[in-house]
PDB file of N, CA and C in Angstrom:
ATOM      1  N   UNK A   5     -97.077 213.911 -69.665  1.00  0.00           N
ATOM      2  CA  UNK A   5     -96.464 213.993 -69.088  1.00  0.00           C
ATOM      3  C   UNK A   5     -95.613 213.274 -68.425  1.00  0.00           C
ATOM      4  N   UNK A   6     -94.508 213.236 -68.055  1.00  0.00           N
ATOM      5  CA  UNK A   6     -93.925 211.833 -67.596  1.00  0.00           C
ATOM      6  C   UNK A   6     -94.425 211.716 -66.025  1.00  0.00           C
ATOM      7  N   UNK A   7     -94.275 210.480 -65.399  1.00  0.00           N
ATOM      8  CA  UNK A   7     -94.347 210.487 -64.288  1.00  0.00           C
ATOM      9  C   UNK A   7     -93.315 210.419 -63.277  1.00  0.00           C
ATOM     10  N   UNK A   8     -93.121 211.200 -62.234  1.00  0.00           N
ATOM     11  CA  UNK A   8     -92.400 210.416 -61.273  1.00  0.00           C
ATOM     12  C   UNK A   8     -92.100 209.847 -60.380  1.00  0.00           C
ATOM     13  N   UNK A   9     -91.597 209.250 -59.798  1.00  0.00           N
ATOM     14  CA  UNK A   9     -91.981 209.002 -58.107  1.00  0.00           C
ATOM     15  C   UNK A   9     -92.227 209.500 -57.243  1.00  0.00           C
ATOM     16  N   UNK A  10     -93.400 208.755 -56.307  1.00  0.00           N
ATOM     17  CA  UNK A  10     -93.793 209.953 -55.274  1.00  0.00           C
ATOM     18  C   UNK A  10     -92.571 210.491 -54.443  1.00  0.00           C
ATOM     19  N   UNK A  11     -91.778 209.294 -54.048  1.00  0.00           N
ATOM     20  CA  UNK A  11     -90.390 210.315 -53.533  1.00  0.00           C
ATOM     21  C   UNK A  11     -89.872 211.459 -54.060  1.00  0.00           C
ATOM     22  N   UNK A  12     -89.924 211.589 -55.477  1.00  0.00           N
ATOM     23  CA  UNK A  12     -89.248 212.959 -55.946  1.00  0.00           C
ATOM     24  C   UNK A  12     -90.039 213.740 -55.702  1.00  0.00           C
ATOM     25  N   UNK A  13     -91.092 213.952 -56.173  1.00  0.00           N
ATOM     26  CA  UNK A  13     -92.307 214.578 -55.885  1.00  0.00           C
ATOM     27  C   UNK A  13     -91.937 215.579 -54.188  1.00  0.00           C
ATOM     28  N   UNK A  14     -91.938 214.834 -52.993  1.00  0.00           N
ATOM     29  CA  UNK A  14     -92.294 214.384 -52.447  1.00  0.00           C
ATOM     30  C   UNK A  14     -90.776 215.595 -51.141  1.00  0.00           C
ATOM     31  N   UNK A  15     -89.763 214.994 -52.592  1.00  0.00           N
ATOM     32  CA  UNK A  15     -88.804 215.457 -51.648  1.00  0.00           C
ATOM     33  C   UNK A  15     -88.351 217.140 -52.211  1.00  0.00           C
ATOM     34  N   UNK A  16     -88.710 217.530 -53.849  1.00  0.00           N
ATOM     35  CA  UNK A  16     -89.050 218.352 -54.163  1.00  0.00           C
ATOM     36  C   UNK A  16     -89.776 219.180 -53.717  1.00  0.00           C
ATOM     37  N   UNK A  17     -90.973 219.108 -53.209  1.00  0.00           N
ATOM     38  CA  UNK A  17     -92.271 220.138 -52.179  1.00  0.00           C
ATOM     39  C   UNK A  17     -91.699 220.269 -51.541  1.00  0.00           C
ATOM     40  N   UNK A  18     -90.496 219.360 -50.300  1.00  0.00           N
ATOM     41  CA  UNK A  18     -89.767 219.916 -49.221  1.00  0.00           C
ATOM     42  C   UNK A  18     -88.954 220.742 -49.160  1.00  0.00           C
ATOM     43  N   UNK A  19     -88.670 220.697 -50.100  1.00  0.00           N
ATOM     44  CA  UNK A  19     -87.500 221.471 -50.369  1.00  0.00           C
ATOM     45  C   UNK A  19     -87.410 222.980 -50.859  1.00  0.00           C
ATOM     46  N   UNK A  20     -89.015 223.297 -51.884  1.00  0.00           N
ATOM     47  CA  UNK A  20     -89.119 224.191 -52.755  1.00  0.00           C
ATOM     48  C   UNK A  20     -90.159 225.266 -50.637  1.00  0.00           C
ATOM     49  N   UNK A  21     -89.245 226.600 -50.529  1.00  0.00           N
ATOM     50  CA  UNK A  21     -89.875 227.128 -49.783  1.00  0.00           C
ATOM     51  C   UNK A  21     -91.187 227.551 -49.529  1.00  0.00           C
ATOM     52  N   UNK A  22     -92.203 227.212 -49.211  1.00  0.00           N
ATOM     53  CA  UNK A  22     -93.688 227.718 -48.854  1.00  0.00           C
ATOM     54  C   UNK A  22     -94.919 226.248 -49.851  1.00  0.00           C
ATOM     55  N   UNK A  23     -93.995 225.041 -50.351  1.00  0.00           N
ATOM     56  CA  UNK A  23     -94.893 224.476 -50.547  1.00  0.00           C
ATOM     57  C   UNK A  23     -95.168 224.035 -50.101  1.00  0.00           C
ATOM     58  N   UNK A  24     -96.506 222.855 -50.479  1.00  0.00           N
ATOM     59  CA  UNK A  24     -96.714 222.285 -49.859  1.00  0.00           C
ATOM     60  C   UNK A  24     -96.528 220.441 -49.341  1.00  0.00           C
ATOM     61  N   UNK A  25     -96.419 220.244 -48.382  1.00  0.00           N
ATOM     62  CA  UNK A  25     -95.619 218.769 -47.244  1.00  0.00           C
ATOM     63  C   UNK A  25     -97.039 218.120 -47.265  1.00  0.00           C
ATOM     64  N   UNK A  26     -95.765 216.622 -47.147  1.00  0.00           N
ATOM     65  CA  UNK A  26     -96.464 215.904 -46.672  1.00  0.00           C
ATOM     66  C   UNK A  26     -96.408 214.845 -46.075  1.00  0.00           C
ATOM     67  N   UNK A  27     -97.760 214.510 -44.845  1.00  0.00           N
ATOM     68  CA  UNK A  27     -96.466 213.947 -43.850  1.00  0.00           C
ATOM     69  C   UNK A  27     -96.698 213.054 -43.830  1.00  0.00           C
ATOM     70  N   UNK A  28     -96.182 212.035 -43.411  1.00  0.00           N
ATOM     71  CA  UNK A  28     -95.519 211.127 -42.848  1.00  0.00           C
ATOM     72  C   UNK A  28     -96.874 209.683 -43.046  1.00  0.00           C
ATOM     73  N   UNK A  29     -97.324 210.040 -41.914  1.00  0.00           N
ATOM     74  CA  UNK A  29     -99.008 209.361 -42.062  1.00  0.00           C
ATOM     75  C   UNK A  29     -99.687 208.928 -43.869  1.00  0.00           C
ATOM     76  N   UNK A  30     -99.758 210.577 -44.000  1.00  0.00           N
ATOM     77  CA  UNK A  30    -100.534 210.462 -45.695  1.00  0.00           C
ATOM     78  C   UNK A  30     -99.054 210.252 -46.990  1.00  0.00           C
ATOM     79  N   UNK A  31     -98.023 209.874 -46.705  1.00  0.00           N
ATOM     80  CA  UNK A  31     -97.101 209.496 -47.085  1.00  0.00           C
ATOM     81  C   UNK A  31     -96.943 208.130 -47.511  1.00  0.00           C
ATOM     82  N   UNK A  32     -97.073 207.061 -46.424  1.00  0.00           N
ATOM     83  CA  UNK A  32     -97.646 205.963 -46.441  1.00  0.00           C
ATOM     84  C   UNK A  32     -98.419 205.502 -46.812  1.00  0.00           C
ATOM     85  N   UNK A  33     -99.751 206.055 -46.419  1.00  0.00           N
ATOM     86  CA  UNK A  33    -101.256 205.636 -47.037  1.00  0.00           C
ATOM     87  C   UNK A  33    -100.700 205.982 -48.261  1.00  0.00           C
ATOM     88  N   UNK A  34    -100.209 206.803 -48.856  1.00  0.00           N
ATOM     89  CA  UNK A  34    -100.627 206.747 -50.569  1.00  0.00           C
ATOM     90  C   UNK A  34     -99.796 205.854 -51.162  1.00  0.00           C
ATOM     91  N   UNK A  35     -98.074 205.784 -50.391  1.00  0.00           N
ATOM     92  CA  UNK A  35     -97.481 204.537 -51.281  1.00  0.00           C
ATOM     93  C   UNK A  35     -98.070 202.752 -50.815  1.00  0.00           C
ATOM     94  N   UNK A  36     -99.158 202.506 -49.680  1.00  0.00           N
ATOM     95  CA  UNK A  36     -99.808 201.546 -49.372  1.00  0.00           C
ATOM     96  C   UNK A  36    -100.551 201.367 -50.545  1.00  0.00           C
ATOM     97  N   UNK A  37    -101.404 202.350 -51.185  1.00  0.00           N
ATOM     98  CA  UNK A  37    -102.200 202.236 -52.219  1.00  0.00           C
ATOM     99  C   UNK A  37    -101.816 202.216 -53.153  1.00  0.00           C
ATOM    100  N   UNK A  38    -100.228 202.418 -53.579  1.00  0.00           N
ATOM    101  CA  UNK A  38     -99.268 202.470 -54.933  1.00  0.00           C
ATOM    102  C   UNK A  38    -100.245 203.595 -55.388  1.00  0.00           C
ATOM    103  N   UNK A  39    -100.443 204.750 -54.800  1.00  0.00           N
ATOM    104  CA  UNK A  39    -100.833 206.144 -55.633  1.00  0.00           C
ATOM    105  C   UNK A  39     -99.252 207.057 -55.966  1.00  0.00           C
ATOM    106  N   UNK A  40     -99.167 207.104 -56.996  1.00  0.00           N
ATOM    107  CA  UNK A  40     -98.005 208.479 -57.380  1.00  0.00           C
ATOM    108  C   UNK A  40     -98.741 210.092 -58.144  1.00  0.00           C
ATOM    109  N   UNK A  41     -98.045 210.276 -57.555  1.00  0.00           N
ATOM    110  CA  UNK A  41     -98.541 212.248 -58.237  1.00  0.00           C
ATOM    111  C   UNK A  41     -97.387 212.881 -58.715  1.00  0.00           C
ATOM    112  N   UNK A  42     -97.948 212.757 -59.895  1.00  0.00           N
ATOM    113  CA  UNK A  42     -96.710 213.933 -60.553  1.00  0.00           C
ATOM    114  C   UNK A  42     -96.728 215.090 -60.377  1.00  0.00           C
ATOM    115  N   UNK A  43     -95.884 215.727 -61.255  1.00  0.00           N
ATOM    116  CA  UNK A  43     -95.712 217.761 -60.571  1.00  0.00           C
ATOM    117  C   UNK A  43     -96.794 218.135 -60.935  1.00  0.00           C
ATOM    118  N   UNK A  44     -97.695 217.935 -61.871  1.00  0.00           N
ATOM    119  CA  UNK A  44     -98.290 218.205 -62.245  1.00  0.00           C
ATOM    120  C   UNK A  44    -100.159 217.901 -61.344  1.00  0.00           C
ATOM    121  N   UNK A  45     -99.993 217.057 -60.906  1.00  0.00           N
ATOM    122  CA  UNK A  45    -100.631 216.505 -59.635  1.00  0.00           C
ATOM    123  C   UNK A  45    -100.513 217.257 -58.482  1.00  0.00           C
ATOM    124  N   UNK A  46     -99.194 217.541 -58.097  1.00  0.00           N
ATOM    125  CA  UNK A  46     -98.943 218.475 -56.478  1.00  0.00           C
ATOM    126  C   UNK A  46     -99.221 219.742 -56.707  1.00  0.00           C
ATOM    127  N   UNK A  47     -99.203 220.196 -58.680  1.00  0.00           N
ATOM    128  CA  UNK A  47     -99.517 221.477 -58.568  1.00  0.00           C
ATOM    129  C   UNK A  47    -100.679 222.025 -57.978  1.00  0.00           C
ATOM    130  N   UNK A  48    -101.713 220.898 -59.028  1.00  0.00           N
ATOM    131  CA  UNK A  48    -103.415 220.855 -58.630  1.00  0.00           C
ATOM    132  C   UNK A  48    -103.688 221.206 -57.201  1.00  0.00           C
ATOM    133  N   UNK A  49    -103.491 220.239 -56.366  1.00  0.00           N
ATOM    134  CA  UNK A  49    -104.006 220.186 -55.112  1.00  0.00           C
ATOM    135  C   UNK A  49    -102.912 221.020 -54.161  1.00  0.00           C
ATOM    136  N   UNK A  50    -101.943 221.515 -54.404  1.00  0.00           N
ATOM    137  CA  UNK A  50    -101.369 222.566 -54.214  1.00  0.00           C
ATOM    138  C   UNK A  50    -102.526 224.102 -54.199  1.00  0.00           C
ATOM    139  N   UNK A  51    -102.884 224.435 -55.638  1.00  0.00           N
ATOM    140  CA  UNK A  51    -103.369 225.198 -55.857  1.00  0.00           C
ATOM    141  C   UNK A  51    -105.218 224.903 -55.058  1.00  0.00           C
ATOM    142  N   UNK A  52    -105.115 223.514 -54.804  1.00  0.00           N
ATOM    143  CA  UNK A  52    -107.090 223.914 -54.151  1.00  0.00           C
ATOM    144  C   UNK A  52    -106.508 224.115 -52.450  1.00  0.00           C
ATOM    145  N   UNK A  53    -105.724 223.611 -51.680  1.00  0.00           N
ATOM    146  CA  UNK A  53    -105.211 224.400 -50.761  1.00  0.00           C
ATOM    147  C   UNK A  53    -105.160 225.619 -51.048  1.00  0.00           C
ATOM    148  N   UNK A  54    -104.285 226.398 -51.452  1.00  0.00           N
ATOM    149  CA  UNK A  54    -104.041 227.901 -51.429  1.00  0.00           C
ATOM    150  C   UNK A  54    -105.746 228.965 -51.460  1.00  0.00           C
ATOM    151  N   UNK A  55    -106.591 228.101 -52.561  1.00  0.00           N
ATOM    152  CA  UNK A  55    -108.264 228.111 -52.709  1.00  0.00           C
ATOM    153  C   UNK A  55    -108.955 227.899 -51.194  1.00  0.00           C
ATOM    154  N   UNK A  56    -108.435 227.059 -50.332  1.00  0.00           N
ATOM    155  CA  UNK A  56    -108.952 227.029 -49.223  1.00  0.00           C
ATOM    156  C   UNK A  56    -108.351 227.939 -48.158  1.00  0.00           C
ATOM    157  N   UNK A  57    -107.303 228.356 -48.297  1.00  0.00           N
ATOM    158  CA  UNK A  57    -106.988 229.329 -47.869  1.00  0.00           C
ATOM    159  C   UNK A  57    -107.258 230.550 -47.432  1.00  0.00           C
ATOM    160  N   UNK A  58    -107.355 231.097 -48.945  1.00  0.00           N
ATOM    161  CA  UNK A  58    -108.037 232.500 -49.283  1.00  0.00           C
ATOM    162  C   UNK A  58    -109.576 232.252 -48.772  1.00  0.00           C
ATOM    163  N   UNK A  59    -110.286 231.350 -48.244  1.00  0.00           N
ATOM    164  CA  UNK A  59    -111.399 231.621 -48.045  1.00  0.00           C
ATOM    165  C   UNK A  59    -111.689 230.794 -46.160  1.00  0.00           C
ATOM    166  N   UNK A  60    -110.333 231.202 -45.891  1.00  0.00           N
ATOM    167  CA  UNK A  60    -109.764 231.006 -44.159  1.00  0.00           C
ATOM    168  C   UNK A  60    -110.709 229.890 -43.901  1.00  0.00           C
ATOM    169  N   UNK A  61    -110.191 228.254 -44.737  1.00  0.00           N
ATOM    170  CA  UNK A  61    -110.202 227.459 -43.903  1.00  0.00           C
ATOM    171  C   UNK A  61    -109.291 227.111 -43.130  1.00  0.00           C
ATOM    172  N   UNK A  62    -109.122 226.088 -41.822  1.00  0.00           N
ATOM    173  CA  UNK A  62    -108.020 225.731 -41.092  1.00  0.00           C
ATOM    174  C   UNK A  62    -107.370 224.253 -41.787  1.00  0.00           C
ATOM    175  N   UNK A  63    -108.477 223.872 -41.573  1.00  0.00           N
ATOM    176  CA  UNK A  63    -108.452 221.876 -42.132  1.00  0.00           C
ATOM    177  C   UNK A  63    -109.499 222.327 -43.870  1.00  0.00           C
ATOM    178  N   UNK A  64    -109.399 220.997 -44.564  1.00  0.00           N
ATOM    179  CA  UNK A  64    -110.388 221.247 -46.385  1.00  0.00           C
ATOM    180  C   UNK A  64    -110.008 219.966 -46.565  1.00  0.00           C
ATOM    181  N   UNK A  65    -111.036 219.451 -46.726  1.00  0.00           N
ATOM    182  CA  UNK A  65    -110.877 217.938 -47.162  1.00  0.00           C
ATOM    183  C   UNK A  65    -111.332 217.806 -49.353  1.00  0.00           C
ATOM    184  N   UNK A  66    -109.826 217.356 -49.741  1.00  0.00           N
ATOM    185  CA  UNK A  66    -110.187 217.856 -51.216  1.00  0.00           C
ATOM    186  C   UNK A  66    -110.406 216.119 -51.823  1.00  0.00           C
ATOM    187  N   UNK A  67    -111.129 216.440 -53.032  1.00  0.00           N
ATOM    188  CA  UNK A  67    -111.446 215.322 -53.862  1.00  0.00           C
ATOM    189  C   UNK A  67    -110.658 215.596 -54.475  1.00  0.00           C
ATOM    190  N   UNK A  68    -109.729 214.127 -55.194  1.00  0.00           N
ATOM    191  CA  UNK A  68    -109.123 214.711 -56.887  1.00  0.00           C
ATOM    192  C   UNK A  68    -109.100 212.912 -57.376  1.00  0.00           C
ATOM    193  N   UNK A  69    -110.210 213.625 -57.834  1.00  0.00           N
ATOM    194  CA  UNK A  69    -110.169 212.327 -58.621  1.00  0.00           C
ATOM    195  C   UNK A  69    -110.803 211.337 -57.820  1.00  0.00           C
ATOM    196  N   UNK A  70    -110.160 209.557 -57.686  1.00  0.00           N
ATOM    197  CA  UNK A  70    -110.429 209.002 -56.726  1.00  0.00           C
ATOM    198  C   UNK A  70    -109.784 208.732 -55.489  1.00  0.00           C
ATOM    199  N   UNK A  71    -109.433 210.111 -55.143  1.00  0.00           N
ATOM    200  CA  UNK A  71    -108.377 210.315 -54.032  1.00  0.00           C
ATOM    201  C   UNK A  71    -108.620 211.479 -53.209  1.00  0.00           C
ATOM    202  N   UNK A  72    -108.826 210.895 -52.046  1.00  0.00           N
ATOM    203  CA  UNK A  72    -109.410 211.685 -51.007  1.00  0.00           C
ATOM    204  C   UNK A  72    -108.011 212.830 -50.224  1.00  0.00           C
ATOM    205  N   UNK A  73    -108.190 213.823 -49.962  1.00  0.00           N
ATOM    206  CA  UNK A  73    -106.749 214.274 -49.316  1.00  0.00           C
ATOM    207  C   UNK A  73    -107.378 215.160 -48.483  1.00  0.00           C
ATOM    208  N   UNK A  74    -106.774 214.811 -46.967  1.00  0.00           N
ATOM    209  CA  UNK A  74    -107.170 215.951 -46.201  1.00  0.00           C
ATOM    210  C   UNK A  74    -105.511 216.323 -45.642  1.00  0.00           C
ATOM    211  N   UNK A  75    -106.031 218.137 -45.662  1.00  0.00           N
ATOM    212  CA  UNK A  75    -105.183 219.007 -45.496  1.00  0.00           C
ATOM    213  C   UNK A  75    -105.133 220.167 -44.124  1.00  0.00           C
ATOM    214  N   UNK A  76    -104.383 219.938 -44.093  1.00  0.00           N
ATOM    215  CA  UNK A  76    -104.071 221.559 -42.857  1.00  0.00           C
ATOM    216  C   UNK A  76    -103.803 222.351 -43.593  1.00  0.00           C
ATOM    217  N   UNK A  77    -104.244 223.112 -43.973  1.00  0.00           N
ATOM    218  CA  UNK A  77    -104.458 224.665 -44.754  1.00  0.00           C
ATOM    219  C   UNK A  77    -103.400 225.088 -44.512  1.00  0.00           C
ATOM    220  N   UNK A  78    -103.623 225.644 -42.589  1.00  0.00           N
ATOM    221  CA  UNK A  78    -102.808 226.857 -42.165  1.00  0.00           C
ATOM    222  C   UNK A  78    -101.438 226.136 -41.804  1.00  0.00           C
ATOM    223  N   UNK A  79    -100.736 224.776 -42.327  1.00  0.00           N
ATOM    224  CA  UNK A  79     -99.705 223.989 -42.446  1.00  0.00           C
ATOM    225  C   UNK A  79     -99.203 223.352 -43.604  1.00  0.00           C
ATOM    226  N   UNK A  80    -100.001 223.822 -44.538  1.00  0.00           N
ATOM    227  CA  UNK A  80     -99.852 223.747 -45.791  1.00  0.00           C
ATOM    228  C   UNK A  80     -99.508 221.899 -45.910  1.00  0.00           C
ATOM    229  N   UNK A  81    -100.271 220.892 -44.959  1.00  0.00           N
ATOM    230  CA  UNK A  81     -99.510 219.567 -45.252  1.00  0.00           C
ATOM    231  C   UNK A  81    -100.798 218.556 -45.636  1.00  0.00           C
ATOM    232  N   UNK A  82    -100.797 217.963 -46.500  1.00  0.00           N
ATOM    233  CA  UNK A  82    -101.398 217.286 -46.643  1.00  0.00           C
ATOM    234  C   UNK A  82    -101.425 216.278 -45.273  1.00  0.00           C
ATOM    235  N   UNK A  83    -102.434 215.498 -44.466  1.00  0.00           N
ATOM    236  CA  UNK A  83    -102.050 215.287 -42.909  1.00  0.00           C
ATOM    237  C   UNK A  83    -102.700 213.579 -43.741  1.00  0.00           C
ATOM    238  N   UNK A  84    -103.576 213.071 -44.716  1.00  0.00           N
ATOM    239  CA  UNK A  84    -103.755 211.775 -44.159  1.00  0.00           C
ATOM    240  C   UNK A  84    -104.477 211.960 -45.871  1.00  0.00           C
ATOM    241  N   UNK A  85    -105.072 210.432 -45.970  1.00  0.00           N
ATOM    242  CA  UNK A  85    -105.101 210.151 -48.149  1.00  0.00           C
ATOM    243  C   UNK A  85    -105.913 208.807 -47.908  1.00  0.00           C
ATOM    244  N   UNK A  86    -106.397 209.261 -48.755  1.00  0.00           N
ATOM    245  CA  UNK A  86    -107.791 207.836 -48.560  1.00  0.00           C
ATOM    246  C   UNK A  86    -108.171 207.497 -50.232  1.00  0.00           C
ATOM    247  N   UNK A  87    -108.388 206.680 -50.823  1.00  0.00           N
ATOM    248  CA  UNK A  87    -108.308 205.993 -52.402  1.00  0.00           C
ATOM    249  C   UNK A  87    -110.032 205.532 -52.145  1.00  0.00           C
ATOM    250  N   UNK A  88    -110.465 205.435 -53.725  1.00  0.00           N
ATOM    251  CA  UNK A  88    -111.328 204.826 -53.821  1.00  0.00           C
ATOM    252  C   UNK A  88    -113.385 204.042 -52.925  1.00  0.00           C
ATOM    253  N   UNK A  89    -112.265 202.575 -52.807  1.00  0.00           N
ATOM    254  CA  UNK A  89    -113.460 201.914 -51.854  1.00  0.00           C
ATOM    255  C   UNK A  89    -112.883 202.624 -50.285  1.00  0.00           C
ATOM    256  N   UNK A  90    -111.695 203.049 -50.185  1.00  0.00           N
ATOM    257  CA  UNK A  90    -111.128 202.422 -48.879  1.00  0.00           C
ATOM    258  C   UNK A  90    -112.037 204.292 -48.544  1.00  0.00           C
ATOM    259  N   UNK A  91    -113.330 205.503 -48.748  1.00  0.00           N
ATOM    260  CA  UNK A  91    -114.101 206.198 -48.886  1.00  0.00           C
ATOM    261  C   UNK A  91    -114.882 205.853 -48.401  1.00  0.00           C
ATOM    262  N   UNK A  92    -115.763 204.599 -48.181  1.00  0.00           N
ATOM    263  CA  UNK A  92    -117.039 204.742 -48.401  1.00  0.00           C
ATOM    264  C   UNK A  92    -116.915 204.646 -47.088  1.00  0.00           C
ATOM    265  N   UNK A  93    -118.246 205.464 -46.163  1.00  0.00           N
ATOM    266  CA  UNK A  93    -118.635 205.499 -44.905  1.00  0.00           C
ATOM    267  C   UNK A  93    -117.516 205.900 -43.658  1.00  0.00           C
ATOM    268  N   UNK A  94    -116.586 206.780 -44.625  1.00  0.00           N
ATOM    269  CA  UNK A  94    -116.260 207.299 -43.204  1.00  0.00           C
ATOM    270  C   UNK A  94    -115.652 208.605 -43.219  1.00  0.00           C
ATOM    271  N   UNK A  95    -115.492 208.745 -41.581  1.00  0.00           N
ATOM    272  CA  UNK A  95    -115.245 209.890 -41.461  1.00  0.00           C
ATOM    273  C   UNK A  95    -114.224 210.335 -41.176  1.00  0.00           C
ATOM    274  N   UNK A  96    -113.781 211.671 -42.227  1.00  0.00           N
ATOM    275  CA  UNK A  96    -112.848 212.696 -42.259  1.00  0.00           C
ATOM    276  C   UNK A  96    -111.800 213.529 -41.097  1.00  0.00           C
ATOM    277  N   UNK A  97    -113.046 214.252 -40.958  1.00  0.00           N
ATOM    278  CA  UNK A  97    -112.978 215.789 -39.652  1.00  0.00           C
ATOM    279  C   UNK A  97    -114.377 215.451 -38.735  1.00  0.00           C
ATOM    280  N   UNK A  98    -114.141 216.223 -38.295  1.00  0.00           N
ATOM    281  CA  UNK A  98    -115.475 216.372 -37.466  1.00  0.00           C
ATOM    282  C   UNK A  98    -115.992 217.573 -38.393  1.00  0.00           C
ATOM    283  N   UNK A  99    -116.173 217.520 -40.235  1.00  0.00           N
ATOM    284  CA  UNK A  99    -117.484 218.301 -40.345  1.00  0.00           C
ATOM    285  C   UNK A  99    -117.643 217.852 -41.581  1.00  0.00           C
ATOM    286  N   UNK A 100    -116.853 216.523 -42.434  1.00  0.00           N
ATOM    287  CA  UNK A 100    -117.011 215.623 -43.766  1.00  0.00           C
ATOM    288  C   UNK A 100    -117.483 214.479 -43.847  1.00  0.00           C
ATOM    289  N   UNK A 101    -118.375 214.001 -44.351  1.00  0.00           N
ATOM    290  CA  UNK A 101    -118.132 212.221 -43.771  1.00  0.00           C
ATOM    291  C   UNK A 101    -119.000 212.006 -45.159  1.00  0.00           C
ATOM    292  N   UNK A 102    -118.058 211.063 -45.995  1.00  0.00           N
ATOM    293  CA  UNK A 102    -118.661 210.674 -46.885  1.00  0.00           C
ATOM    294  C   UNK A 102    -119.849 209.106 -47.371  1.00  0.00           C
ATOM    295  N   UNK A 103    -120.292 209.161 -47.866  1.00  0.00           N
ATOM    296  CA  UNK A 103    -121.622 207.874 -48.081  1.00  0.00           C
ATOM    297  C   UNK A 103    -121.633 207.771 -49.514  1.00  0.00           C
ATOM    298  N   UNK A 104    -122.121 206.789 -49.355  1.00  0.00           N
ATOM    299  CA  UNK A 104    -121.619 206.396 -50.871  1.00  0.00           C
ATOM    300  C   UNK A 104    -122.737 204.968 -50.746  1.00  0.00           C
TER     301      UNK A 104
END
């Protein structure tokens, strides 16, 4: 699977109607951590957001490998992202706390 830049994936997703968006904050977090998501990654993450939507979730914590993403399910937007060691003892939302 060829890897594309985060900017390319973001642009493609933003142009697609109904696609998953990534907030400027989350984009900055991913960029700071040199995290690149390919099209397959985005497809899987979008699928997880869709599953959360079918369960009536408003916000959801998504764990994708060593990456934690908080998504606004209603807005179909990734709000923030943390990776690996950054997740230790971090409160993500009013309902999710990671303790390692």
